[in-house]
Short mmCIF file of C-alpha atoms and ligand atoms in Angstrom, two decimals:
data_model
loop_
_atom_site.label_atom_id
_atom_site.label_comp_id
_atom_site.label_asym_id
_atom_site.label_seq_id
_atom_site.Cartn_x
_atom_site.Cartn_y
_atom_site.Cartn_z
CA UNK A 1 0.29 -0.06 -0.04
CA UNK A 2 1.31 3.54 -0.97
CA UNK A 3 0.35 6.51 1.21
CA UNK A 4 -0.18 9.48 -0.34
CA UNK A 5 2.48 12.47 -0.48
CA UNK A 6 -0.07 14.71 0.82
CA UNK A 7 -1.35 12.22 3.78
CA UNK A 8 -0.73 14.64 6.64
CA UNK A 9 -0.26 12.00 9.46
CA UNK A 10 2.28 10.54 7.81
CA UNK A 11 6.12 11.66 7.52
CA UNK A 12 8.81 10.36 5.19
CA UNK A 13 12.44 9.87 5.75
CA UNK A 14 15.37 8.57 3.48
CA UNK A 15 18.01 6.39 4.30
CA UNK A 16 20.71 5.37 2.13
CA UNK A 17 18.06 6.14 -0.93
CA UNK A 18 14.95 4.16 0.62
CA UNK A 19 12.17 6.17 1.48
CA UNK A 20 10.43 5.16 4.70
CA UNK A 21 6.88 6.20 5.70
CA UNK A 22 5.45 6.27 9.09
CA UNK A 23 3.27 7.92 11.10
CA UNK A 24 4.06 10.98 13.34
CA UNK A 25 3.90 9.39 16.63
CA UNK A 26 6.37 6.72 15.51
CA UNK A 27 8.75 8.94 14.46
CA UNK A 28 10.67 8.96 17.69
CA UNK A 29 10.50 5.51 18.23
CA UNK A 30 12.09 4.68 14.84
CA UNK A 31 14.63 7.98 15.27
CA UNK A 32 15.95 6.48 18.43
CA UNK A 33 16.33 2.82 16.73
CA UNK A 34 17.99 4.22 13.92
CA UNK A 35 20.58 6.34 15.72
CA UNK A 36 21.27 3.66 17.71
CA UNK A 37 21.93 1.38 14.95
CA UNK A 38 23.67 3.91 12.51
CA UNK A 39 26.38 3.97 15.68
CA UNK A 40 26.68 0.26 15.71
CA UNK A 41 26.84 -0.35 12.67
CA UNK A 42 29.35 2.32 12.15
CA UNK A 43 27.18 3.64 9.21
CA UNK A 44 27.28 7.79 8.66
CA UNK A 45 24.37 7.96 6.60
CA UNK A 46 22.11 10.89 8.14
CA UNK A 47 18.11 10.82 8.03
CA UNK A 48 17.10 13.00 5.77
CA UNK A 49 13.02 14.51 6.20
CA UNK A 50 9.95 15.34 4.39
CA UNK A 51 10.88 14.24 0.93
CA UNK A 52 8.17 14.00 -1.13
CA UNK A 53 7.31 9.79 -2.36
CA UNK A 54 7.58 9.02 -6.34
CA UNK A 55 4.03 8.29 -7.56
CA UNK A 56 3.10 5.02 -7.79
CA UNK A 57 1.04 3.99 -10.23
CA UNK A 58 0.57 0.74 -10.55
CA UNK A 59 -2.20 -1.33 -8.50
CA UNK A 60 -1.01 -3.85 -6.47
CA UNK A 61 -3.16 -7.04 -6.19
CA UNK A 62 -1.78 -7.53 -2.71
CA UNK A 63 -1.50 -4.72 -0.27
CA UNK A 64 1.72 -4.20 0.42
CA UNK A 65 2.23 -3.51 4.48
CA UNK A 66 1.93 -0.57 6.30
CA UNK A 67 5.79 0.74 6.88
CA UNK A 68 5.17 1.74 10.71
CA UNK A 69 4.26 -1.52 11.95
CA UNK A 70 4.68 -3.85 9.22
CA UNK A 71 1.37 -4.85 9.12
CA UNK A 72 -2.02 -3.69 7.16
CA UNK A 73 -4.70 -4.47 10.12
CA UNK A 74 -8.28 -4.37 9.20
CA UNK A 75 -10.87 -4.42 11.97
CA UNK A 76 -14.45 -5.86 11.34
CA UNK A 77 -17.18 -4.99 14.14
CA UNK A 78 -20.57 -7.28 13.76
CA UNK A 79 -23.57 -6.54 15.53
CA UNK A 80 -24.50 -9.87 16.63
CA UNK A 81 -24.49 -13.65 15.78
CA UNK A 82 -27.98 -14.07 16.01
CA UNK A 83 -28.89 -13.20 12.53
CA UNK A 84 -27.54 -15.87 9.95
CA UNK A 85 -26.58 -12.83 7.72
CA UNK A 86 -23.82 -11.20 9.90
CA UNK A 87 -22.01 -14.34 10.37
CA UNK A 88 -21.69 -14.74 6.59
CA UNK A 89 -21.00 -10.94 5.99
CA UNK A 90 -18.12 -11.34 8.89
CA UNK A 91 -16.71 -14.58 7.31
CA UNK A 92 -17.13 -13.40 3.67
CA UNK A 93 -15.27 -10.16 4.79
CA UNK A 94 -12.43 -11.99 6.73
CA UNK A 95 -11.73 -14.02 3.88
CA UNK A 96 -11.34 -11.48 1.33
CA UNK A 97 -9.46 -8.78 3.25
CA UNK A 98 -6.61 -11.87 4.40
CA UNK A 99 -6.59 -12.66 0.88
CA UNK A 100 -5.12 -9.43 -0.05
CA UNK A 101 -2.68 -9.39 2.54
CA UNK A 102 -4.85 -7.93 5.22
CA UNK A 103 -4.37 -9.05 9.04
CA UNK A 104 -8.09 -9.04 10.08
CA UNK A 105 -10.12 -8.66 13.66
CA UNK A 106 -13.39 -9.97 13.50
CA UNK A 107 -15.59 -9.41 16.23
CA UNK A 108 -18.95 -9.67 17.04
CA UNK A 109 -20.69 -7.59 20.04
CA UNK A 110 -23.33 -9.48 20.97
CA UNK A 111 -26.12 -6.39 19.97
CA UNK A 112 -24.78 -4.39 22.87
CA UNK A 113 -23.25 -0.80 22.33
CA UNK A 114 -20.83 -1.15 25.60
CA UNK A 115 -19.33 -4.32 23.77
CA UNK A 116 -19.23 -2.91 20.16
CA UNK A 117 -17.67 0.31 21.73
CA UNK A 118 -14.72 -2.16 23.14
CA UNK A 119 -14.49 -4.11 20.27
CA UNK A 120 -13.66 -1.12 18.62
CA UNK A 121 -10.99 0.20 20.96
CA UNK A 122 -9.34 -3.03 20.78
CA UNK A 123 -9.07 -3.15 17.40
CA UNK A 124 -7.89 0.73 16.87
CA UNK A 125 -5.40 0.13 19.82
CA UNK A 126 -4.05 -3.21 18.06
CA UNK A 127 -3.00 -0.84 15.09
CA UNK A 128 -6.34 -0.85 12.87
CA UNK A 129 -5.69 1.14 9.18
CA UNK A 130 -9.33 0.36 8.49
CA UNK A 131 -12.42 -0.15 10.11
CA UNK A 132 -15.77 -2.06 8.61
CA UNK A 133 -18.64 -1.37 11.12
CA UNK A 134 -22.00 -2.24 11.32
CA UNK A 135 -23.35 -0.19 14.70
CA UNK A 136 -25.45 -1.74 16.89
CA UNK A 137 -26.92 1.67 18.00
CA UNK A 138 -25.95 3.95 14.75
CA UNK A 139 -25.59 7.01 16.95
CA UNK A 140 -23.52 5.30 19.50
CA UNK A 141 -20.40 5.28 18.28
CA UNK A 142 -19.08 8.61 17.22
CA UNK A 143 -16.51 9.12 20.52
CA UNK A 144 -14.70 5.90 19.51
CA UNK A 145 -14.58 6.38 16.12
CA UNK A 146 -13.16 10.14 15.73
CA UNK A 147 -10.46 9.30 18.01
CA UNK A 148 -9.37 7.13 15.59
CA UNK A 149 -10.19 8.83 12.39
CA UNK A 150 -8.09 11.97 13.89
CA UNK A 151 -5.28 9.27 14.05
CA UNK A 152 -5.45 8.01 10.03
CA UNK A 153 -7.77 5.39 10.71
CA UNK A 154 -10.16 4.85 7.67
CA UNK A 155 -13.81 4.08 8.70
CA UNK A 156 -16.37 2.16 6.30
CA UNK A 157 -19.95 1.82 7.49
CA UNK A 158 -21.38 -1.66 6.39
CA UNK A 159 -24.82 -2.38 5.76
CA UNK A 160 -26.14 0.17 8.51
CA UNK A 161 -24.97 3.84 8.54
CA UNK A 162 -23.37 5.59 11.32
CA UNK A 163 -24.93 8.97 12.19
CA UNK A 164 -24.01 12.08 13.79
CA UNK A 165 -20.20 11.85 13.14
CA UNK A 166 -17.80 13.02 10.47
CA UNK A 167 -15.57 10.02 11.32
CA UNK A 168 -17.22 7.83 8.51
CA UNK A 169 -15.76 7.85 5.22
CA UNK A 170 -17.91 5.74 2.95
CA UNK A 171 -21.19 3.46 3.64
CA UNK A 172 -21.77 0.46 1.41
CA UNK A 173 -25.27 -0.97 1.44
CA UNK A 174 -28.43 -1.90 -0.51
CA UNK A 175 -30.91 0.52 -1.60
CA UNK A 176 -32.53 0.65 1.32
CA UNK A 177 -35.74 2.35 0.31
CA UNK A 178 -36.16 -0.19 -2.30
CA UNK A 179 -36.58 -2.97 -0.10
CA UNK A 180 -39.31 -1.51 1.81
CA UNK A 181 -41.04 -0.79 -1.95
CA UNK A 182 -40.27 -4.60 -2.68
CA UNK A 183 -42.15 -5.70 0.14
CA UNK A 184 -44.87 -3.49 -0.51
CA UNK A 185 -45.78 -4.21 -3.76
CA UNK A 186 -45.51 -7.47 -2.77
CA UNK A 187 -48.50 -6.85 -0.41
CA UNK A 188 -50.40 -4.80 -3.39
CA UNK A 189 -49.98 -7.51 -5.95
CA UNK A 190 -50.48 -10.67 -3.99
CA UNK A 191 -53.91 -8.29 -2.31
CA UNK A 192 -54.97 -7.85 -5.71
CA UNK A 193 -55.39 -4.13 -4.39
CA UNK A 194 -54.81 -2.59 -7.83
CA UNK A 195 -58.14 -4.69 -9.27
CA UNK A 196 -59.98 -5.34 -6.07
CA UNK A 197 -61.46 -2.60 -4.08
CA UNK A 198 -62.49 -5.35 -0.95
CA UNK A 199 -60.95 -3.80 2.22
CA UNK A 200 -58.20 -5.40 3.71
CA UNK A 201 -56.53 -5.67 6.93
CA UNK A 202 -52.73 -5.23 7.23
CA UNK A 203 -50.67 -4.81 10.69
CA UNK A 204 -46.91 -3.71 10.37
CA UNK A 205 -43.89 -5.01 12.37
CA UNK A 206 -40.75 -2.80 11.75
CA UNK A 207 -37.41 -2.94 12.55
CA UNK A 208 -34.99 -1.45 15.44
CA UNK A 209 -35.41 2.25 15.57
CA UNK A 210 -31.51 2.71 16.48
CA UNK A 211 -30.79 1.23 13.11
CA UNK A 212 -30.83 3.93 10.12
CA UNK A 213 -31.83 1.40 7.79
CA UNK A 214 -35.34 0.41 9.61
CA UNK A 215 -36.61 4.19 8.95
CA UNK A 216 -35.61 3.19 4.91
CA UNK A 217 -37.54 0.15 5.02
CA UNK A 218 -40.49 1.72 7.09
CA UNK A 219 -40.55 4.57 4.35
CA UNK A 220 -40.03 2.83 1.27
CA UNK A 221 -43.18 0.50 2.13
CA UNK A 222 -45.54 3.22 3.71
CA UNK A 223 -44.77 5.78 0.73
CA UNK A 224 -45.71 2.31 -1.56
CA UNK A 225 -49.00 1.42 0.72
CA UNK A 226 -49.95 5.23 1.21
CA UNK A 227 -52.83 5.82 -1.54
CA UNK A 228 -54.15 2.24 -0.22
CA UNK A 229 -54.09 3.15 3.28
CA UNK A 230 -55.48 6.57 2.65
CA UNK A 231 -58.33 5.30 0.54
CA UNK A 232 -59.34 3.20 3.37
CA UNK A 233 -58.95 -0.17 0.97
CA UNK A 234 -56.06 -1.14 3.71
CA UNK A 235 -57.63 -0.88 7.00
CA UNK A 236 -54.92 -1.33 10.35
CA UNK A 237 -57.45 -2.64 12.95
CA UNK A 238 -54.85 -2.22 15.87
CA UNK A 239 -54.50 1.42 14.45
CA UNK A 240 -51.08 1.01 14.49
CA UNK A 241 -48.83 2.13 11.64
CA UNK A 242 -46.11 4.98 13.09
CA UNK A 243 -42.52 4.10 12.57
CA UNK A 244 -42.07 3.73 16.69
CA UNK A 245 -45.33 1.84 17.53
CA UNK A 246 -44.57 -0.45 15.31
CA UNK A 247 -40.67 -1.26 15.88
CA UNK A 248 -39.12 -3.92 17.18
CA UNK A 249 -36.09 -3.81 19.65
CA UNK A 250 -33.11 -5.50 18.26
CA UNK A 251 -35.13 -6.93 15.17
CA UNK A 252 -36.13 -9.27 18.12
CA UNK A 253 -38.09 -12.79 16.97
CA UNK A 254 -39.35 -13.10 20.34
CA UNK A 255 -40.49 -9.27 20.66
CA UNK A 256 -42.27 -9.22 17.24
CA UNK A 257 -44.03 -12.71 18.10
CA UNK A 258 -45.05 -11.14 21.38
CA UNK A 259 -46.27 -7.94 19.63
CA UNK A 260 -48.45 -9.78 16.89
CA UNK A 261 -50.06 -12.10 19.86
CA UNK A 262 -50.94 -9.21 21.84
CA UNK A 263 -52.72 -7.42 18.41
CA UNK A 264 -54.17 -10.86 17.53
CA UNK A 265 -55.99 -11.39 20.61
CA UNK A 266 -57.19 -7.90 20.88
CA UNK A 267 -58.45 -6.68 18.07
CA UNK A 268 -58.94 -10.05 16.01
CA UNK A 269 -61.58 -11.37 17.97
CA UNK A 270 -62.63 -14.89 16.49
CA UNK A 271 -63.60 -14.77 12.57
CA UNK A 272 -61.62 -11.33 12.09
CA UNK A 273 -59.61 -11.97 9.03
CA UNK A 274 -55.97 -10.32 8.74
CA UNK A 275 -54.64 -10.29 5.23
CA UNK A 276 -50.91 -9.44 5.72
CA UNK A 277 -48.39 -8.43 7.85
CA UNK A 278 -45.30 -6.36 6.69
CA UNK A 279 -42.38 -7.32 8.26
CA UNK A 280 -39.12 -5.37 7.84
CA UNK A 281 -36.89 -8.68 7.80
CA UNK A 282 -36.65 -12.38 8.48
CA UNK A 283 -36.16 -12.61 11.69
CA UNK A 284 -39.07 -10.83 12.70
CA UNK A 285 -40.99 -12.56 10.35
CA UNK A 286 -40.34 -15.93 12.06
CA UNK A 287 -41.63 -14.23 15.21
CA UNK A 288 -44.79 -13.20 13.21
CA UNK A 289 -45.13 -16.71 11.43
CA UNK A 290 -45.19 -18.38 14.86
CA UNK A 291 -47.78 -15.89 16.77
CA UNK A 292 -49.98 -16.71 13.54
CA UNK A 293 -49.62 -20.15 14.21
CA UNK A 294 -50.17 -19.65 17.88
CA UNK A 295 -53.13 -17.45 17.89
CA UNK A 296 -54.27 -16.49 14.76
CA UNK A 297 -58.02 -18.12 14.33
CA UNK A 298 -58.76 -17.12 10.54
CA UNK A 299 -58.67 -19.83 8.00
CA UNK A 300 -56.77 -17.77 5.08
CA UNK A 301 -53.08 -17.83 4.50
CA UNK A 302 -51.28 -14.39 5.67
CA UNK A 303 -49.27 -12.55 3.34
CA UNK A 304 -45.83 -12.25 5.68
CA UNK A 305 -43.17 -10.21 4.29
CA UNK A 306 -39.30 -10.50 5.02
CA UNK A 307 -35.71 -9.42 4.14
CA UNK A 308 -32.55 -11.62 4.27
CA UNK A 309 -33.59 -14.78 2.66
CA UNK A 310 -32.26 -16.26 5.90
CA UNK A 311 -32.20 -20.62 5.41
CA UNK A 312 -35.09 -20.98 7.81
CA UNK A 313 -37.52 -18.34 6.53
CA UNK A 314 -36.32 -20.09 3.12
CA UNK A 315 -38.05 -22.78 4.43
CA UNK A 316 -40.88 -21.34 5.57
CA UNK A 317 -41.65 -19.58 1.83
CA UNK A 318 -40.80 -23.34 0.45
CA UNK A 319 -44.06 -24.51 3.27
CA UNK A 320 -46.19 -21.32 2.23
CA UNK A 321 -46.01 -19.89 6.11
CA UNK A 322 -44.06 -17.07 4.98
CA UNK A 323 -44.56 -15.49 1.32
CA UNK A 324 -41.77 -13.56 0.36
CA UNK A 325 -38.34 -11.96 1.38
CA UNK A 326 -35.92 -9.73 0.01
CA UNK A 327 -32.85 -11.11 -1.09
CA UNK A 328 -29.25 -9.29 -0.51
CA UNK A 329 -26.20 -10.50 -1.93
CA UNK A 330 -24.13 -10.54 0.83
CA UNK A 331 -20.85 -11.67 -0.65
CA UNK A 332 -21.68 -8.71 -3.57
CA UNK A 333 -21.82 -6.53 -0.62
CA UNK A 334 -18.38 -7.81 0.96
CA UNK A 335 -16.87 -7.77 -2.31
CA UNK A 336 -17.64 -3.88 -2.87
CA UNK A 337 -16.38 -3.39 0.71
CA UNK A 338 -13.15 -4.98 0.15
CA UNK A 339 -12.43 -3.19 -3.13
CA UNK A 340 -13.37 -0.12 -1.69
CA UNK A 341 -11.51 -1.16 1.38
CA UNK A 342 -8.18 -1.97 -0.43
CA UNK A 343 -8.47 1.31 -2.59
CA UNK A 344 -8.76 3.78 0.40
CA UNK A 345 -5.55 1.86 1.85
CA UNK A 346 -3.81 2.74 -1.20
CA UNK A 347 -4.23 6.16 -0.39
CA UNK A 348 -7.08 6.92 -3.09
CA UNK A 349 -10.07 8.74 -2.77
CA UNK A 350 -12.90 6.64 -5.06
CA UNK A 351 -16.19 8.05 -5.81
CA UNK A 352 -18.22 6.60 -8.78
CA UNK A 353 -15.08 5.95 -10.95
CA UNK A 354 -14.39 2.43 -8.49
CA UNK A 355 -17.65 1.08 -9.90
CA UNK A 356 -15.93 1.10 -13.47
CA UNK A 357 -12.63 0.08 -12.09
CA UNK A 358 -13.92 -2.71 -10.59
CA UNK A 359 -15.35 -3.91 -13.56
CA UNK A 360 -18.17 -6.06 -11.29
CA UNK A 361 -20.58 -8.11 -13.07
CA UNK A 362 -23.40 -7.21 -10.70
CA UNK A 363 -25.20 -3.90 -10.10
CA UNK A 364 -24.19 -1.19 -8.10
CA UNK A 365 -24.70 2.69 -8.05
CA UNK A 366 -22.70 5.52 -6.15
CA UNK A 367 -25.19 7.86 -4.39
CA UNK A 368 -24.04 11.09 -2.77
CA UNK A 369 -27.64 12.38 -1.79
CA UNK A 370 -29.61 10.22 0.11
CA UNK A 371 -27.57 9.26 2.96
CA UNK A 372 -27.11 12.30 5.44
CA UNK A 373 -26.10 10.77 8.69
CA UNK A 374 -26.85 14.53 10.59
CA UNK A 375 -23.39 15.90 9.52
CA UNK A 376 -22.83 15.02 6.70
CA UNK A 377 -23.94 12.97 3.54
CA UNK A 378 -21.77 10.01 3.31
CA UNK A 379 -20.46 8.63 -0.30
CA UNK A 380 -22.46 5.56 -0.85
CA UNK A 381 -22.16 2.56 -3.04
CA UNK A 382 -25.80 0.77 -3.18
CA UNK A 383 -26.43 -2.85 -4.56
CA UNK A 384 -29.41 -3.62 -5.83
CA UNK A 385 -32.12 -6.15 -3.42
CA UNK A 386 -34.34 -8.64 -5.12
CA UNK A 387 -37.34 -9.82 -4.34
CA UNK A 388 -38.10 -13.40 -3.70
CA UNK A 389 -41.34 -15.86 -3.27
CA UNK A 390 -41.81 -19.33 -4.14
CA UNK A 391 -42.09 -18.41 -7.92
CA UNK A 392 -38.48 -17.36 -8.49
CA UNK A 393 -36.33 -18.98 -5.38
CA UNK A 394 -35.05 -21.88 -7.20
CA UNK A 395 -33.82 -19.50 -10.17
CA UNK A 396 -32.38 -16.76 -7.68
CA UNK A 397 -30.82 -18.65 -4.97
CA UNK A 398 -30.35 -22.10 -5.84
CA UNK A 399 -29.55 -21.95 -10.12
CA UNK A 400 -27.20 -18.92 -8.99
CA UNK A 401 -25.33 -20.99 -6.60
CA UNK A 402 -26.04 -19.17 -3.52
CA UNK A 403 -27.63 -21.60 -1.75
CA UNK A 404 -27.14 -25.30 -2.14
CA UNK A 405 -29.14 -28.75 -0.87
CA UNK A 406 -27.07 -31.82 0.34
CA UNK A 407 -28.01 -35.45 -0.30
CA UNK A 408 -31.01 -35.32 2.59
CA UNK A 409 -32.05 -32.05 0.76
CA UNK A 410 -30.83 -30.13 3.66
CA UNK A 411 -30.54 -26.35 2.40
CA UNK A 412 -26.94 -24.93 2.95
CA UNK A 413 -24.80 -21.66 2.44
CA UNK A 414 -22.42 -22.17 0.04
CA UNK A 415 -18.88 -20.10 0.30
C1 BGC B 1 -29.80 -5.39 7.89
C2 BGC B 1 -30.88 -6.37 7.58
C3 BGC B 1 -30.88 -6.84 9.18
C4 BGC B 1 -31.40 -6.42 10.09
C5 BGC B 1 -31.41 -7.14 11.55
C6 BGC B 1 -30.66 -4.24 9.22
O1 BGC B 1 -29.62 -3.11 9.39
O2 BGC B 1 -29.74 -4.30 6.60
O3 BGC B 1 -30.63 -6.83 6.85
O4 BGC B 1 -32.12 -7.97 8.65
O5 BGC B 1 -30.23 -5.37 10.21
O6 BGC B 1 -30.27 -7.01 11.65
#
């Protein structure tokens, strides 16, 4: 990796014609060691400072280690192990960063803000050059990240935006608004809202309010359903349709289940039909299908949406207890992140050009308008989510090799 000549946190020193770059804080230690070494070896070379490095035009395949400590360290901070997806994201990111020569520290925060803060502190103390962070609480990381950022550590918000700070360089995610649109579109089509005028009943189970994504999913869905809610064609018997009142702390399956059971027992007496539950993701969808199994007395199949294409939810879709999910190709998200990370570590300032340079065979757009974290609009690379139902599950998930089936017919995730 090559540090750019104008990177203020680095100095360059020439020893016997070799330019060495290092962080300012390393300078004193280095100088003392160097002088001792020169005395011991009798060498008469004198260090000269602040010589501009020669421009390097070749793009190395493998990142060369940081000159200050001989390593390129990437810290990956994931929110929890409860969801299938973060386990897979973590492994994909780790493998790919390691394959380009980085040392990786991967930690899971157990959905706890303090644990995530401690994880990040440990990564920074271990010499992290780059942090890839999926925040448990998007607004709780400013202090720890700002210290690191000031010291030259680069920060990529992975999947969830980090809020209220300048200490985030880039954001990699999916088009989160579109996720909500896809869920709502499925409900509109399945309930035939465009053609039939019969009123239908719907309930909402949305995401964790401390996750910025949850608002995007909610807005995408609500904007799309609004005409039907306004006209009364969609009714909400519980009257709970606001973001906070429908939210699910920590995206918890149990909390989603309990909330829907209360709604069913309170607003759906014997015979009252529920047509659809808009669930923001697969963990909440599991809670909702359990609640329906336990306490729904209607005979119809209730439309249940989701997101993530987790394996347990794929089984539910195949069995008909969940209607759809929104599939987000996690490997593509990690490929974008690693390519971006490598580019930043090489001292570049990637923008839209990264997409052309990378030549990915999947859709990715560069967005500099939609992801304002309260302090700045964070430049974002956004991938395209895909709606999955029983109709296209084989084509999108199995034929593409994202999932496989073993000889007993059990579904497994391919590497
Ligand atoms: C992610 C979803 C995930 C949810 C719960 C969101 O930020 O975008 O894919 O289901 O968090 O972990």
